[in-house]
Coordinates of C-alpha atoms in Angstrom, one line a residue:
K13 CA -30.5 24.7 -66.5
K14 CA -29.9 27.3 -63.9
K15 CA -31.8 25.1 -61.5
K16 CA -29.5 22.1 -62.2
K17 CA -26.5 24.3 -61.8
K18 CA -27.7 25.6 -58.5
K19 CA -28.4 22.1 -57.3
K20 CA -24.9 21.1 -58.3
M21 CA -23.4 24.0 -56.5
D22 CA -25.5 23.3 -53.4
F23 CA -24.4 19.7 -53.5
E24 CA -20.7 20.6 -53.8
I25 CA -21.1 23.1 -50.9
A26 CA -22.8 20.5 -48.8
T27 CA -20.0 18.0 -49.6
R28 CA -17.3 20.4 -48.6
K29 CA -19.2 21.3 -45.5
L30 CA -19.5 17.6 -44.6
K31 CA -15.8 17.0 -45.2
S32 CA -15.0 20.0 -43.1
E33 CA -17.3 18.9 -40.2
Q34 CA -15.8 15.3 -40.4
S35 CA -12.3 16.8 -40.3
K36 CA -13.2 18.8 -37.2
L37 CA -14.8 15.8 -35.6
R38 CA -11.7 13.7 -36.2
S39 CA -9.6 16.5 -34.9
N40 CA -11.7 16.8 -31.7
R41 CA -11.5 13.1 -31.2
F42 CA -7.7 13.1 -31.5
S43 CA -7.4 16.1 -29.2
K44 CA -9.5 14.4 -26.5
R45 CA -7.7 11.0 -26.9
K46 CA -4.2 12.5 -26.7
P47 CA -4.3 13.5 -23.1
S48 CA -5.5 10.0 -22.2
L49 CA -2.6 8.3 -24.0
S50 CA -0.2 10.7 -22.4
A51 CA -1.5 9.9 -18.9
T52 CA -1.2 6.1 -19.5
A53 CA 2.4 6.6 -20.7
Q54 CA 3.2 8.7 -17.7
K55 CA 1.7 6.1 -15.3
Q56 CA 3.7 3.3 -17.0
A57 CA 6.9 5.4 -16.8
K58 CA 6.2 6.1 -13.2
D59 CA 5.6 2.4 -12.4
Q60 CA 8.8 1.5 -14.3
K61 CA 10.8 4.1 -12.4
K62 CA 9.4 2.8 -9.1
K63 CA 10.4 -0.8 -10.0
E64 CA 13.9 0.3 -10.9
E65 CA 14.2 2.2 -7.7
Q66 CA 13.0 -0.8 -5.8
R67 CA 15.5 -3.1 -7.6
R68 CA 18.4 -0.7 -6.9
K69 CA 17.3 -0.4 -3.2
E70 CA 17.1 -4.2 -2.9
A71 CA 20.5 -4.6 -4.5
S72 CA 22.0 -2.1 -2.1
H73 CA 20.5 -3.9 0.8
K74 CA 21.9 -7.2 -0.4
R75 CA 25.3 -5.7 -0.9
T76 CA 25.2 -4.2 2.6
V77 CA 24.2 -7.6 4.2
K78 CA 26.9 -9.4 2.2
E79 CA 29.6 -6.9 3.3
G80 CA 28.2 -7.0 6.9
M81 CA 28.5 -10.8 7.1
E82 CA 32.0 -10.8 5.6
K83 CA 33.0 -8.1 8.1
Y84 CA 31.6 -10.2 11.0
V85 CA 33.6 -13.3 10.0
R86 CA 36.8 -11.3 9.6
Q87 CA 36.3 -9.6 13.0
C88 CA 35.7 -13.0 14.7
E89 CA 38.9 -14.4 13.2
R90 CA 40.8 -11.3 14.3
L91 CA 39.5 -11.7 17.8
L92 CA 40.4 -15.4 17.8
G93 CA 43.8 -14.7 16.4
V94 CA 43.2 -16.9 13.3
S95 CA 45.9 -16.7 10.7
S96 CA 47.3 -18.8 7.9
L97 CA 50.7 -20.5 8.1
G98 CA 52.0 -18.5 5.2
G99 CA 51.1 -21.0 2.4
G100 CA 48.1 -21.4 0.2
G101 CA 45.1 -23.6 1.0
G102 CA 46.1 -26.2 -1.5
P103 CA 43.9 -28.0 -4.1
H104 CA 41.8 -29.5 -1.3
A105 CA 40.9 -26.0 0.0
E106 CA 40.1 -24.8 -3.4
S107 CA 37.6 -27.6 -4.0
V108 CA 36.0 -26.8 -0.7
V109 CA 35.6 -23.1 -1.7
A110 CA 34.0 -24.0 -5.0
A111 CA 31.5 -26.2 -3.2
A112 CA 30.7 -23.6 -0.6
L113 CA 29.3 -21.0 -3.0
S114 CA 25.7 -21.5 -1.8
F115 CA 23.3 -18.8 -0.9
P116 CA 20.5 -18.5 1.6
T117 CA 16.9 -18.7 0.4
G118 CA 15.1 -16.8 3.2
K119 CA 12.8 -14.0 2.5
G120 CA 14.6 -11.1 0.7
L121 CA 17.9 -13.0 0.9
Q122 CA 17.9 -14.6 -2.5
G123 CA 21.0 -13.9 -4.5
I124 CA 23.3 -12.7 -1.7
K125 CA 26.6 -14.2 -2.5
V126 CA 29.0 -14.7 0.4
D127 CA 32.2 -16.3 -0.9
P128 CA 34.0 -18.2 1.9
A129 CA 37.2 -17.8 -0.1
K130 CA 37.1 -14.1 0.5
V131 CA 35.9 -14.4 4.1
Y132 CA 37.6 -17.3 5.9
T133 CA 41.3 -17.6 6.4
Q134 CA 42.4 -20.4 4.2
G135 CA 44.5 -23.0 6.0
T136 CA 47.3 -25.3 4.9
T137 CA 46.2 -28.8 4.0
L138 CA 48.4 -31.7 5.0
T139 CA 48.4 -35.5 5.1
A140 CA 48.1 -37.1 8.5
T141 CA 50.6 -39.6 10.0
S142 CA 50.6 -41.1 13.5
I143 CA 53.2 -40.2 16.2
W144 CA 53.7 -41.1 19.8
G145 CA 52.4 -38.8 22.4
D146 CA 49.9 -38.7 25.3
G147 CA 48.8 -35.1 24.8
D148 CA 47.8 -32.6 22.2
K149 CA 51.2 -31.9 20.7
I150 CA 51.5 -32.5 17.0
T151 CA 54.6 -32.4 14.7
L152 CA 55.0 -30.1 11.7
S153 CA 57.6 -29.7 9.0
P154 CA 60.7 -27.3 9.2
S155 CA 59.2 -25.4 6.2
I156 CA 56.2 -24.4 8.4
L157 CA 58.6 -23.3 11.1
A158 CA 60.3 -21.1 8.6
K159 CA 57.0 -19.6 7.5
L160 CA 56.0 -18.9 11.1
S161 CA 59.4 -17.3 11.7
E162 CA 58.8 -14.9 8.8
K163 CA 55.5 -13.7 10.2
E164 CA 55.5 -10.5 12.1
H165 CA 53.6 -12.0 15.0
G166 CA 54.3 -15.7 14.7
G167 CA 53.9 -16.3 18.4
F168 CA 57.6 -16.7 19.2
G169 CA 58.7 -14.9 22.3
S170 CA 55.1 -14.0 23.3
G171 CA 55.1 -16.2 26.4
S172 CA 52.3 -18.3 25.0
P173 CA 52.7 -21.6 23.1
L174 CA 51.9 -21.9 19.4
T175 CA 48.4 -23.2 19.1
F176 CA 46.7 -24.4 16.0
R177 CA 43.2 -25.4 14.8
V178 CA 43.4 -28.8 13.3
G179 CA 40.4 -29.9 11.3
I180 CA 38.9 -32.1 8.6
V181 CA 37.1 -29.8 6.1
N182 CA 33.5 -30.6 5.2
E183 CA 33.5 -30.7 1.4
D184 CA 29.7 -30.2 1.3
Y185 CA 29.8 -27.1 3.4
T186 CA 27.7 -24.1 2.3
F187 CA 27.6 -20.6 3.9
P188 CA 25.6 -20.1 6.1
S189 CA 24.8 -23.6 7.5
S190 CA 24.3 -23.1 11.3
S191 CA 21.0 -21.7 12.6
A192 CA 23.0 -19.0 14.6
M193 CA 24.7 -17.7 11.5
K194 CA 21.4 -17.8 9.5
Q195 CA 19.7 -15.9 12.2
K196 CA 22.5 -13.3 12.3
M197 CA 22.1 -12.9 8.5
E198 CA 18.3 -12.5 8.8
D199 CA 18.7 -10.0 11.7
L200 CA 21.1 -8.0 9.6
W201 CA 18.7 -8.0 6.7
N202 CA 15.9 -6.8 8.9
K203 CA 18.1 -4.0 10.3
V204 CA 19.1 -2.9 6.8
T205 CA 15.5 -2.9 5.4
S206 CA 14.1 -1.2 8.5
P207 CA 15.9 2.1 8.8
E208 CA 13.7 3.3 11.7
E209 CA 15.3 0.6 13.9
I210 CA 18.8 2.0 13.2
N211 CA 20.2 5.0 14.9
E212 CA 22.4 7.7 13.4
D213 CA 25.5 5.7 13.9
G214 CA 24.1 2.9 11.8
D215 CA 23.8 0.6 14.8
S216 CA 20.7 -1.0 16.2
D217 CA 19.4 -0.2 19.6
D218 CA 20.2 -3.7 20.9
D219 CA 23.9 -3.5 20.1
D220 CA 24.7 -3.0 23.8
E221 CA 22.8 -6.3 24.5
E222 CA 24.8 -8.1 21.8
E223 CA 28.1 -6.9 23.3
E224 CA 27.2 -8.7 26.6
D225 CA 26.9 -12.0 24.7
D226 CA 29.7 -13.9 23.1
Y227 CA 30.3 -12.0 19.9
T228 CA 31.9 -15.0 18.2
L229 CA 29.1 -17.4 19.1
A230 CA 27.6 -17.6 15.6
Y231 CA 31.0 -18.0 14.1
K232 CA 31.9 -20.8 16.4
E233 CA 28.6 -22.5 15.6
E234 CA 29.3 -22.2 11.9
L235 CA 32.7 -23.9 12.3
K236 CA 30.9 -27.0 13.4
H237 CA 29.4 -27.1 9.9
R238 CA 32.5 -25.9 8.0
Y239 CA 34.5 -28.8 9.4
A240 CA 33.5 -32.4 9.6
S241 CA 35.5 -32.4 12.8
Y242 CA 38.1 -30.1 14.3
T243 CA 40.1 -29.7 17.5
H244 CA 43.1 -27.6 18.8
A245 CA 46.7 -28.6 19.4
T246 CA 50.1 -27.2 20.0
V247 CA 53.4 -28.5 18.5
V248 CA 56.1 -30.7 20.0
E249 CA 58.7 -30.3 17.3
F250 CA 59.2 -29.3 13.6
T251 CA 60.7 -32.5 12.3
Q252 CA 57.9 -33.8 10.2
E253 CA 58.3 -34.5 6.4
D254 CA 57.0 -31.7 4.2
G255 CA 53.3 -32.1 3.4
F256 CA 52.6 -34.2 6.5
I257 CA 51.3 -33.6 10.0
G258 CA 52.0 -35.9 12.9
L259 CA 49.0 -36.6 15.1
P260 CA 49.3 -38.3 18.5
S261 CA 46.5 -40.7 19.5
P262 CA 44.5 -38.1 21.6
V263 CA 44.3 -35.6 18.7
A264 CA 43.5 -38.3 16.2
S265 CA 40.8 -39.7 18.5
A266 CA 39.3 -36.2 19.0
L267 CA 39.0 -35.8 15.2
L268 CA 37.4 -39.2 14.7
S269 CA 35.2 -39.4 17.8
S270 CA 32.8 -36.6 16.7
N271 CA 32.0 -38.0 13.3
C272 CA 31.9 -41.8 12.6
N273 CA 31.7 -41.2 8.9
I274 CA 35.3 -40.0 8.5
P275 CA 37.3 -42.6 6.7
T276 CA 40.3 -43.9 8.6
T277 CA 43.6 -45.5 7.9
R278 CA 46.8 -46.8 9.6
T279 CA 50.3 -46.0 8.6
V280 CA 52.6 -48.7 7.5
D281 CA 56.4 -48.7 8.1
P282 CA 57.9 -48.8 4.6
S283 CA 60.8 -50.9 5.8
S284 CA 58.6 -53.6 7.3
A285 CA 56.2 -53.5 4.3
A286 CA 59.1 -54.4 2.0
D287 CA 59.8 -57.6 4.0
A288 CA 58.2 -60.9 3.1
A289 CA 55.1 -61.5 5.1
T290 CA 56.1 -64.9 6.7
E291 CA 54.9 -66.1 10.0
E292 CA 58.4 -65.7 11.4
D293 CA 58.7 -62.2 10.1
D294 CA 55.2 -61.4 11.6
A295 CA 56.4 -62.6 15.0
N296 CA 59.6 -60.5 14.7
M297 CA 57.5 -57.4 13.7
V298 CA 55.4 -57.8 16.9
V299 CA 58.6 -57.8 18.9
V300 CA 59.9 -54.8 17.1
E301 CA 56.6 -53.0 17.6
M302 CA 56.8 -53.7 21.3
E303 CA 60.2 -52.3 21.5
Q304 CA 59.4 -49.2 19.3
D305 CA 60.7 -45.9 20.6
K306 CA 57.7 -44.2 22.1
T307 CA 59.3 -40.8 22.5
P308 CA 56.6 -38.1 21.9
G309 CA 56.8 -36.8 18.4
H310 CA 58.4 -39.9 17.0
L311 CA 56.6 -41.9 14.3
A312 CA 54.1 -44.5 15.5
W313 CA 53.7 -46.8 12.5
G314 CA 50.2 -48.5 12.6
A315 CA 49.7 -47.8 16.3
F316 CA 46.2 -46.3 16.0
D317 CA 43.6 -45.1 13.4
I318 CA 44.1 -41.6 11.8
P319 CA 42.0 -39.7 9.3
R320 CA 42.6 -40.8 5.8
G321 CA 41.7 -37.4 4.1
K322 CA 43.5 -34.1 4.2
I323 CA 43.9 -32.2 7.4
E324 CA 43.6 -28.4 7.4
I325 CA 45.7 -26.5 9.9
M326 CA 45.9 -22.8 10.8
Q327 CA 47.3 -20.8 13.7
V328 CA 44.9 -19.5 16.4
V329 CA 45.2 -17.8 19.7
L330 CA 43.3 -19.6 22.4
P331 CA 42.2 -18.0 25.7
K332 CA 44.0 -19.1 28.8
G333 CA 42.1 -21.5 31.0
R334 CA 40.8 -20.2 34.3
K335 CA 40.2 -23.5 36.1
C336 CA 41.1 -27.1 35.7
T337 CA 39.9 -30.1 37.8
L338 CA 42.1 -33.2 37.6
V339 CA 41.0 -36.6 38.9
P340 CA 43.7 -39.4 39.3
S341 CA 43.0 -42.4 37.1
K342 CA 42.8 -45.9 38.5
E343 CA 46.1 -46.7 36.8
A344 CA 47.8 -43.7 38.4
A345 CA 46.5 -44.7 41.8
E346 CA 47.8 -48.3 41.3
N347 CA 51.2 -46.8 40.3
G348 CA 51.6 -44.9 43.6
F349 CA 50.1 -41.5 42.7
Y350 CA 49.0 -40.9 46.3
G351 CA 52.5 -41.7 47.5
L352 CA 54.1 -38.8 45.6
K353 CA 55.9 -36.2 47.9
D354 CA 55.2 -33.3 45.5
V355 CA 52.1 -33.9 43.5
K356 CA 52.0 -30.3 42.1
L357 CA 55.5 -30.6 40.7
V358 CA 54.7 -33.9 39.0
L359 CA 51.5 -32.5 37.5
E360 CA 53.3 -29.5 36.2
Q361 CA 56.0 -31.6 34.6
S362 CA 53.4 -33.9 33.1
L363 CA 51.3 -31.1 31.7
S364 CA 54.2 -29.2 30.2
R365 CA 55.3 -32.5 28.5
T366 CA 51.9 -33.4 27.0
R367 CA 49.8 -30.2 26.9
A368 CA 50.0 -26.7 25.5

């Protein structure tokens, strides 16, 4: 009996001892595993922090590039004296802006949003009509004259003529489109992401070289994509009906010659359109057209093709010309150009009558 009791006690002691050893073993395993799990978690947290920092840095770079491009366009427009006529861009301009929200896809440039509505000066959109004139002088409405008069620097009394950019906006335009502007954006990205190439003032070492070049070159190249076609003009008078712009033949031709895909139309005299189209009336209309008043600025019903769509116009300051070479035409020679006593006076009068 004592033997059995002793064996039972030994068994219980052995069981407790085994449990104790197993408990210690589990405890040792857990204590060894715990540092390993902690190191993994720390590595994951470190990697996550690094990614977040990289994302913040990239977002900051993109924001800097976006602001830099917007600043560049604004500076170019300031240097070129671009300003609105005081009115909004109109529904046509709004549709162009909505279509223009496209972003570059170059390396590192994805997601940079440059909104043309916040960068470019929005012009006034008008419907074209044809007027007589041999130069670049358009007609505008009295309401535009009033808006120009209200502007602090409208151009009146400055000694220079009022000059305007007249263009047909490209509805499929996206910023940037020109290779020059894309390259400028890429260069800015490289400067932002390579701090060692930027000095303490935040400018790159090749800024001096850039100053020697035409600062507005990329902007001017971009305009060729923003507009289906554009030219410059001055104004002969402010007698046009509101919502319309009078284009003489040279200005209309300049807008249409650079892009054959621009739809055209011809104006129709409302009074003649109301008449019955008989052969006798047609003959009379030809006589009337031959006798039409061709005073510059006056309406030229159906005389030549004009753009059918909306025309965008905004005020600009053009640099003064340094040199001009004039060659008499065959028609001028036949009409006695070489017999003129004062050729210079005749040329000055002709230029002041037809050119800005």
